[in-house]
XYZ file of C-alpha atoms in Angstrom:
614
model
C -37.850 37.489 176.039
C -35.733 38.974 173.296
C -35.426 36.458 170.639
C -31.995 36.719 168.798
C -30.764 38.162 165.487
C -29.413 35.436 162.692
C -25.939 37.006 162.053
C -25.125 39.524 159.030
C -23.180 37.897 156.572
C -20.417 39.664 155.336
C -21.554 40.827 151.832
C -19.105 39.583 148.725
C -18.059 42.110 146.284
C -19.877 41.474 142.984
C -18.957 41.908 139.167
C -22.123 44.465 138.961
C -21.730 43.090 134.984
C -20.613 39.310 135.140
C -21.908 38.246 138.427
C -18.707 36.489 139.567
C -16.544 36.959 143.169
C -14.034 39.108 143.002
C -11.238 37.392 144.236
C -10.141 40.282 146.115
C -13.622 40.028 147.652
C -12.591 37.277 149.441
C -8.862 36.145 149.827
C -8.614 40.703 150.830
C -10.302 39.235 154.114
C -8.254 40.068 157.382
C -9.466 36.109 157.880
C -8.050 34.784 154.675
C -11.800 34.516 153.576
C -12.177 32.142 156.134
C -15.805 33.314 157.224
C -16.920 32.818 153.466
C -16.580 29.175 154.366
C -19.923 27.611 153.174
C -21.416 29.977 150.869
C -21.865 28.995 147.196
C -19.785 31.797 145.054
C -18.806 32.086 141.125
C -15.363 33.149 140.381
C -13.799 33.379 137.058
C -10.043 33.371 136.043
C -7.041 31.779 134.596
C -5.028 29.016 135.927
C -1.521 30.051 137.106
C -0.588 26.962 138.282
C -2.260 23.078 138.950
C -1.168 19.651 139.662
C -3.397 16.356 139.647
C -4.487 13.664 142.656
C -5.577 10.605 141.840
C -8.455 8.563 143.652
C -8.171 5.927 144.722
C -9.484 3.360 142.088
C -13.385 1.916 142.668
C -13.718 -1.412 142.584
C -16.695 -2.820 140.029
C -19.628 -3.844 141.411
C -20.965 -7.172 141.130
C -24.170 -7.265 138.241
C -26.807 -9.454 139.227
C -28.896 -10.198 136.474
C -32.507 -8.474 137.365
C -35.452 -10.729 138.192
C -37.763 -11.506 135.295
C -40.292 -8.518 136.137
C -37.704 -6.308 137.011
C -36.739 -3.685 134.760
C -33.168 -1.629 134.950
C -30.977 0.182 132.870
C -27.056 -1.646 132.103
C -24.676 -0.263 130.652
C -22.772 -1.770 127.664
C -19.437 -2.389 129.905
C -22.096 -4.305 132.140
C -23.041 -6.486 129.698
C -19.530 -7.333 128.577
C -18.600 -8.041 131.477
C -21.509 -10.483 132.403
C -20.974 -12.308 129.243
C -17.009 -12.978 130.068
C -17.368 -16.620 131.292
C -19.136 -16.874 126.879
C -16.161 -15.188 125.645
C -13.504 -17.127 127.944
C -15.442 -20.599 126.712
C -15.283 -19.893 123.236
C -11.917 -17.978 122.807
C -10.556 -21.870 124.538
C -11.972 -23.119 122.104
C -10.336 -21.667 119.182
C -7.316 -22.163 121.132
C -4.376 -19.911 124.006
C -3.477 -20.359 126.642
C -4.212 -17.885 130.258
C -2.387 -14.865 129.797
C -3.377 -14.473 126.244
C -7.223 -14.516 126.523
C -6.843 -12.318 129.257
C -4.757 -10.400 127.406
C -7.294 -10.324 123.511
C -9.891 -9.554 126.546
C -8.207 -6.698 127.911
C -8.096 -5.784 124.552
C -11.993 -5.607 123.380
C -12.782 -4.655 126.724
C -12.858 -0.152 126.766
C -11.416 1.078 130.495
C -13.055 3.679 132.606
C -10.874 6.461 132.475
C -8.778 5.935 136.702
C -10.697 9.421 138.796
C -8.889 12.308 139.384
C -9.217 15.640 140.907
C -7.548 19.237 138.969
C -5.872 21.561 141.713
C -6.164 24.851 140.472
C -4.778 28.245 141.163
C -6.351 30.794 139.630
C -5.958 34.423 139.131
C -8.786 37.367 138.249
C -6.436 40.149 138.619
C -8.117 41.960 141.001
C -5.432 40.815 143.314
C -2.058 39.393 144.591
C -3.362 35.910 145.388
C -4.713 33.609 143.793
C -7.365 30.804 144.699
C -7.493 27.115 144.975
C -9.999 25.334 142.823
C -10.342 21.722 143.544
C -12.362 20.426 140.120
C -12.956 16.872 140.154
C -12.475 14.262 136.891
C -16.151 14.226 136.240
C -17.239 17.424 135.749
C -13.905 18.362 133.677
C -11.004 16.594 132.052
C -7.993 18.055 133.436
C -6.063 17.727 130.376
C -7.648 20.570 129.324
C -8.025 22.394 132.317
C -5.198 22.709 134.548
C -2.395 24.028 131.465
C -0.823 27.482 132.725
C -3.381 30.039 130.800
C -6.682 28.159 130.316
C -9.809 29.898 130.901
C -11.938 29.004 134.464
C -15.386 30.022 135.161
C -16.410 28.369 137.922
C -19.794 27.829 140.750
C -19.462 25.999 143.526
C -19.149 26.331 147.767
C -16.242 27.444 149.547
C -14.387 25.366 152.071
C -11.434 24.907 154.586
C -8.489 23.312 151.917
C -8.609 19.971 151.630
C -5.169 19.678 150.883
C -2.671 20.758 153.375
C -0.692 23.872 152.023
C -0.277 27.715 152.422
C -4.523 28.594 151.138
C -6.635 28.629 154.256
C -9.367 29.030 151.988
C -10.391 26.572 148.789
C -13.521 26.560 146.085
C -14.894 22.769 145.304
C -15.751 23.229 141.696
C -19.956 21.649 142.054
C -20.095 23.174 138.059
C -17.740 24.194 135.154
C -19.522 27.542 133.254
C -16.377 28.083 130.598
C -13.645 26.737 129.793
C -10.863 28.694 127.790
C -8.252 26.495 126.689
C -4.790 26.826 125.787
C -2.751 26.429 122.747
C 0.217 24.949 125.149
C 2.938 24.711 121.278
C 2.147 28.289 121.344
C 1.374 29.867 124.906
C 4.724 31.947 125.671
C 3.866 31.845 129.096
C 4.684 28.741 131.621
C 4.921 28.358 135.402
C 8.476 29.400 135.722
C 8.868 32.675 135.841
C 9.829 34.376 133.270
C 12.649 38.303 132.988
C 10.290 41.196 132.231
C 12.895 41.611 129.448
C 12.107 38.725 127.475
C 7.575 39.007 128.277
C 8.490 43.038 126.427
C 7.280 40.833 123.545
C 4.135 39.350 124.881
C 2.514 42.719 126.168
C -1.725 41.493 124.790
C -0.559 37.952 127.765
C 2.267 39.375 129.804
C -0.952 41.024 132.097
C -1.414 37.832 133.367
C 1.497 37.124 134.830
C 1.254 38.472 138.893
C 4.138 40.784 138.321
C 3.020 42.963 135.656
C -0.318 42.607 136.945
C 0.608 44.239 140.634
C 2.469 47.110 138.453
C -1.016 48.043 136.389
C -2.921 47.617 139.810
C -0.891 50.475 141.632
C -0.386 52.618 137.084
C -4.157 52.628 138.496
C -4.515 53.615 141.834
C -1.488 56.622 140.349
C -4.102 57.331 137.634
C -7.535 58.003 140.465
C -5.289 60.057 142.992
C -4.256 62.906 140.115
C -7.919 63.074 139.351
C -8.712 63.136 142.765
C -6.118 65.734 143.870
C -7.056 68.002 140.951
C -11.411 67.324 141.272
C -10.677 67.973 144.631
C -8.693 71.245 144.243
C -10.472 72.851 141.966
C -9.383 71.780 138.575
C -11.041 71.609 135.336
C -9.793 68.734 133.072
C -10.085 69.267 129.658
C -8.718 66.847 126.934
C -6.674 68.502 124.900
C -5.964 67.901 121.189
C -3.601 64.895 119.792
C -2.899 65.527 116.769
C -2.112 70.056 116.166
C -0.506 71.726 113.614
C 1.927 73.802 116.386
C 5.467 72.418 117.740
C 4.348 73.224 121.531
C 7.689 73.403 123.110
C 10.084 74.554 120.195
C 11.973 71.185 120.041
C 11.591 69.631 117.044
C 10.574 66.366 117.974
C 7.808 66.012 116.358
C 5.588 63.092 114.253
C 4.253 64.455 110.724
C 0.828 63.107 110.847
C 0.265 63.296 107.118
C -2.245 60.316 104.721
C 0.638 59.932 101.987
C 2.792 57.206 100.909
C 6.140 58.099 103.386
C 7.568 57.176 100.548
C 7.005 60.072 98.589
C 4.046 58.364 96.611
C 2.297 61.062 94.180
C -1.057 60.559 93.366
C -1.260 62.045 90.333
C 2.001 60.220 88.437
C -0.004 59.289 85.112
C -0.553 62.880 84.238
C 3.717 63.199 85.716
C 4.197 60.631 83.715
C 2.355 62.663 80.274
C 4.762 65.318 81.051
C 7.454 63.808 80.491
C 8.652 65.266 77.694
C 7.354 68.436 78.674
C 9.480 71.348 78.907
C 9.335 72.380 82.869
C 9.675 75.917 81.159
C 6.003 75.264 79.577
C 4.983 75.112 83.200
C 6.111 77.507 84.409
C 4.572 79.992 82.027
C 1.203 77.903 82.020
C 1.007 78.117 86.570
C 1.668 82.791 85.204
C -0.129 82.688 83.015
C -3.220 80.582 85.489
C -1.413 83.548 87.966
C -3.022 86.239 86.235
C -6.451 84.721 84.950
C -7.316 84.549 89.100
C -6.479 88.033 89.052
C -9.148 88.768 86.780
C -11.479 87.290 88.517
C -10.297 88.323 91.837
C -10.797 91.997 91.021
C -14.389 91.494 88.396
C -15.863 89.304 91.348
C -18.328 87.960 89.409
C -17.537 84.333 89.428
C -16.722 82.437 92.001
C -16.783 79.137 90.851
C -14.800 79.600 88.790
C -13.059 81.165 90.885
C -12.686 78.634 92.895
C -11.685 76.085 90.597
C -8.792 78.555 88.764
C -6.790 78.384 92.778
C -7.219 74.754 92.813
C -5.839 74.733 88.947
C -3.250 76.093 90.569
C -2.238 74.444 93.049
C -2.246 71.146 90.965
C 0.264 72.907 88.317
C 2.130 73.944 90.691
C 2.333 70.548 92.614
C 3.664 69.545 89.341
C 6.445 72.018 88.466
C 7.462 70.805 92.450
C 6.948 67.384 91.357
C 9.351 67.441 87.810
C 12.046 69.877 89.838
C 12.650 66.923 91.696
C 12.970 64.068 89.334
C 15.251 66.564 87.297
C 17.310 67.190 90.706
C 17.455 63.426 90.963
C 18.917 62.833 88.139
C 21.870 65.620 88.064
C 22.482 63.306 91.865
C 21.438 66.899 93.850
C 19.746 66.527 97.376
C 16.102 65.803 96.981
C 13.010 67.245 99.799
C 12.047 64.101 100.966
C 9.324 65.752 102.734
C 5.544 66.250 101.297
C 5.161 70.449 102.209
C 4.623 70.519 98.486
C 1.960 68.003 98.091
C 0.057 69.598 100.888
C -3.197 70.213 99.338
C -3.279 66.654 98.791
C -3.357 65.551 102.480
C -5.897 64.927 104.518
C -5.545 68.551 105.865
C -5.244 71.946 104.535
C -1.872 72.631 106.467
C 1.667 70.291 108.123
C -0.263 68.546 111.831
C 1.911 66.984 114.422
C 1.235 64.811 116.980
C 1.452 66.703 120.301
C 4.686 66.745 122.240
C 3.205 68.862 124.588
C -0.755 70.799 125.536
C -0.089 72.831 127.370
C -0.557 76.098 124.856
C -4.099 74.636 124.212
C -4.491 73.949 128.394
C -3.391 77.815 128.284
C -6.043 79.159 126.161
C -8.856 77.393 128.928
C -7.104 78.564 131.862
C -7.572 81.622 130.563
C -10.983 81.205 130.570
C -11.802 78.752 133.483
C -8.881 79.679 135.243
C -7.121 76.493 136.468
C -7.705 73.522 133.984
C -5.681 69.920 133.926
C -5.052 66.921 131.315
C -4.094 64.234 131.755
C -3.048 61.604 127.910
C -0.581 60.144 125.919
C 2.267 63.386 123.963
C 4.866 61.860 121.728
C 8.173 62.429 120.697
C 10.091 60.962 118.101
C 13.416 60.554 120.112
C 15.456 58.209 118.630
C 17.715 57.840 121.851
C 16.891 54.098 123.453
C 16.505 55.184 126.573
C 15.366 52.966 129.455
C 12.904 56.421 131.128
C 11.522 57.794 128.290
C 9.136 56.367 124.980
C 7.799 57.433 121.961
C 4.458 58.023 123.526
C 4.215 58.943 126.896
C 1.779 59.659 129.086
C 1.398 63.006 130.897
C -0.697 64.873 133.433
C -0.898 68.550 132.765
C -2.180 71.581 134.153
C -2.045 75.024 133.821
C -3.559 77.549 136.614
C -4.522 81.653 135.356
C -3.745 84.549 137.582
C -0.561 83.116 139.587
C 3.508 82.169 138.622
C 6.510 80.640 139.858
C 6.436 80.452 143.404
C 2.463 79.821 143.175
C 2.973 76.479 140.194
C 5.683 74.796 142.304
C 3.616 74.236 145.087
C 1.310 73.006 143.100
C 3.767 70.508 142.331
C 5.125 69.396 145.758
C 1.515 69.584 147.335
C 0.948 67.057 144.255
C 3.558 64.768 144.663
C 3.194 63.979 148.569
C -0.478 63.974 147.889
C -0.185 61.276 145.084
C 2.724 59.134 147.265
C -0.031 59.362 150.627
C -2.838 57.774 148.199
C -0.186 54.846 146.669
C 1.062 53.800 150.106
C -3.233 54.206 151.314
C -4.481 51.911 148.808
C -2.373 50.297 147.910
C -0.416 48.670 150.513
C -0.425 44.536 149.056
C 0.751 45.400 145.887
C 3.807 47.899 146.995
C 4.317 44.651 149.969
C 5.060 42.057 146.951
C 7.555 44.708 144.460
C 8.794 45.851 147.336
C 9.697 41.720 147.774
C 10.044 40.492 143.998
C 10.872 43.513 142.320
C 12.387 46.526 145.128
C 12.918 46.637 148.518
C 13.737 49.865 149.167
C 10.123 51.310 146.702
C 7.848 52.333 150.240
C 10.657 54.348 151.596
C 11.320 55.673 148.945
C 7.445 56.882 148.567
C 7.483 57.964 152.468
C 10.307 60.555 151.723
C 8.211 63.011 148.860
C 5.170 62.046 151.520
C 6.542 63.253 154.449
C 9.812 64.374 153.612
C 10.834 67.579 152.742
C 12.685 69.489 149.644
C 15.786 70.909 148.474
C 15.375 73.997 146.327
C 18.836 75.084 144.247
C 18.786 77.557 141.174
C 20.486 75.918 137.728
C 23.579 78.126 138.694
C 23.690 76.892 142.676
C 23.809 73.174 141.300
C 25.771 73.883 138.094
C 28.506 75.092 141.117
C 27.642 72.658 143.682
C 28.396 69.718 140.784
C 31.946 71.585 139.937
C 33.260 70.854 143.323
C 32.561 67.580 143.542
C 36.013 65.427 143.722
C 35.557 61.925 144.411
C 33.080 61.128 141.240
C 34.192 62.233 137.885
C 31.043 62.910 135.150
C 31.225 61.351 131.955
C 29.121 64.076 130.351
C 30.411 67.619 130.632
C 29.504 70.247 133.004
C 29.492 74.198 131.591
C 26.483 76.863 132.185
C 23.767 76.470 129.484
C 23.842 73.151 128.784
C 21.170 71.286 130.413
C 21.812 68.626 133.414
C 22.496 65.220 132.264
C 20.832 62.526 134.561
C 23.987 61.020 135.981
C 24.078 64.665 137.740
C 21.209 65.129 139.075
C 21.213 61.487 140.225
C 23.719 63.075 142.198
C 22.214 65.477 143.407
C 19.380 63.814 144.676
C 20.752 60.012 145.659
C 24.538 60.997 147.249
C 23.988 64.957 147.777
C 20.417 65.599 149.521
C 19.182 62.188 149.778
C 16.415 63.547 149.251
C 14.084 65.602 145.911
C 15.062 68.595 144.594
C 13.519 71.375 143.402
C 15.742 72.818 140.297
C 15.043 76.092 139.608
C 16.111 79.038 136.826
C 17.534 78.086 133.785
C 18.889 79.158 131.046
C 16.566 80.566 128.614
C 18.496 78.320 125.663
C 17.292 74.936 127.485
C 13.277 75.723 127.991
C 10.468 76.636 125.223
C 9.993 79.426 123.971
C 6.936 80.953 126.211
C 8.560 80.480 129.325
C 9.131 83.979 131.305
C 11.855 85.422 130.728
C 13.820 86.861 134.050
C 15.240 90.718 134.444
C 18.723 89.598 134.041
C 17.460 87.416 130.447
C 19.770 84.236 130.967
C 17.664 82.615 133.161
C 13.671 82.018 132.914
C 10.883 81.210 135.168
C 10.959 77.353 134.917
C 11.214 74.286 137.267
C 12.758 70.558 137.462
C 11.414 68.222 139.877
C 14.027 66.074 140.267
C 13.790 63.141 142.307
C 16.570 58.984 143.329
C 16.288 56.967 141.418
C 14.215 58.474 138.014
C 15.468 62.309 137.671
C 13.071 64.386 136.289
C 9.872 63.529 137.364
C 7.831 67.284 136.808
C 8.687 70.417 134.555
C 7.340 73.508 135.085
C 7.175 77.259 134.270
C 5.679 80.269 134.839
C 4.180 81.311 130.699
C 5.642 84.432 129.083
C 2.314 86.793 128.974
C 4.269 89.679 127.580
C 3.135 90.134 123.810
C 6.906 91.874 122.206
C 8.869 89.483 124.979
C 7.539 86.042 123.574
C 7.183 87.203 119.665
C 11.536 87.684 120.039
C 11.591 84.546 121.772
C 9.759 82.726 119.338
C 12.605 84.659 116.332
C 14.871 83.540 118.635
C 14.888 80.478 118.160
C 13.638 80.196 115.000
C 10.473 79.434 114.935
C 7.952 79.942 112.082
C 5.450 82.710 113.433
C 2.498 81.339 112.000
C 2.079 78.762 113.934
C 2.057 80.117 116.272
C -0.716 83.265 115.808
C -2.954 81.625 117.918
C -1.480 81.485 120.889
C 0.266 85.429 120.283
C -3.530 86.215 121.066
C -4.035 85.047 124.316
C -1.885 88.244 125.032
C -3.749 89.886 122.249
C -6.762 90.134 123.785
C -7.125 89.642 128.109
C -3.413 88.274 128.834
C -3.752 86.501 132.629
C -0.807 85.506 134.195
C 0.142 81.942 133.612
C 1.476 78.752 135.066
C 1.977 75.230 134.646
C 3.465 72.285 135.155
C 4.286 68.778 132.884
C 4.158 65.305 134.805
C 5.553 63.073 133.513
C 3.484 60.247 134.188
C 5.371 56.682 133.100
C 8.334 57.933 135.451
C 6.337 58.151 138.220
C 5.314 54.576 138.285
C 8.693 53.294 138.032
C 9.514 55.404 141.496
C 6.261 53.665 143.064
C 6.909 49.938 142.094
C 10.829 49.867 140.993
C 11.358 48.772 138.050
C 14.144 49.656 136.207
C 12.962 50.116 132.911
C 10.040 52.003 131.616
C 8.774 49.800 128.658
C 7.280 47.704 131.975
C 5.490 50.232 133.509
C 3.665 51.355 129.940
C 0.300 48.352 129.061
C 1.393 49.429 125.429
C 5.285 50.627 125.205
C 6.473 52.194 121.862
C 9.233 53.644 121.399
C 12.202 53.822 118.357
C 11.486 50.908 116.371
C 9.872 49.322 118.597
C 6.245 48.312 118.177
C 4.398 45.310 118.659
C 0.730 45.274 118.686
């Protein structure tokens, strides 16, 4: 006869490095964790809410004096209680009524704290749900563990709820391993739900709220989906620099990187003070003599050390002349330039550098060697306009594909959006359900719209014609050919007219970056935008200009410094290939997937004009 097999226990997901159980592995089960009843676990998290339940007072046992030959440990309270008749007789001799005697005895004898149970709702950030933890006051004082935000690590047994409520399971704590207390007077969160705008000043605490935690988990899932799509599609991940010498789009909205003071502090201020009484012409004459000396040293090529020293001396003299000229202009009331171009030799880098606006130019250089490449990281734009959809520091996904044209990159963008929306629907159902209830009940439908629906493709010229025919709505922004479509124009196309994502292609060359391929009409370029309901533009892409002469002309037309782009022009000089790519506004997709209205609530630590807290 076959022996009966022992039932196999469902494994619990443990944190590999802290040996605690993730709450999601318990509460995320189809039965709510009931199958784990009786299991001993260690859980950790932060208190979301709490309450205290008093126990029935226990009647103190009568203290009986032990036999002479028997030894028994007794407490101080027990000794005092055994001497009560003696104390009463003394007080009667000294005088006083029965009530006064009782009051005096009460003040002398210490009162043991009334036993209670603290019922905590804790969250560890792994899921929307919280776990009920029951802690006896004998394990930890309720006043220490009950305040909202308290961190607790506890070991105990999973059991059915001791108090009827919404929970299907609770932890009866048997050991408190760690308590991280809270200063209640300074802690910004409370049991009550706070508006998202109130949480922006506490970016370091707001992930402890259920809403922000859910948004961050969705953001994480979108990140995972992004890498998975490109890795499965044969792309290589390339890290592009954050610091660059190039205005990547030629639009001039750059943050300059410098170690010099923004107030124009001069490193050699003492030298400038000593030169106060010397005429400017004297320094110019000195500079002329030093220049002749350098030319002589270069001709003879005899002393390289002397040549290097002379060149450095010329740089310092030139800077000193520039500073003296600035002082004279300031005295005369003429406008003075405040940039640091003339002091670049004092700076960390040998030329002007900026925080990157886009990584597509650098990616293209790798696409011309590796084929298909992508990058994912922060991009920076010094835009002072207040906007709910853009930040000074924004996270973007960028890609470049060799041997591809506009149609190819449009298809890639469409496939990518479908994939990432399908992924989030399949892998973040719990968080989507929560944000649908808490923020916007239309998020799932919008994600389905991209995951399974179609897109509308129209040219920029067609978009202008369609919008000009609109009579039932008056647009605030000016609408004419050659002007970028505003948010209200895009919103009307996607939300009112087509009611689905729209791909707008062939934009005027003046409103797109210099590297975008010029079309045969010489008015438009091979660029496209993917515009979706609610958030507007999600993707901006293009086929890149592979013709050297056309690219050089575009750089000149836009008034850009050609020397900045010589390395990029080298790609056209040596082994050029047709490339195309796009920039995906990652933060905007988080808005789309969560229903949030302000990008400051979709980014862990948002940076915008005039606002940076930590």
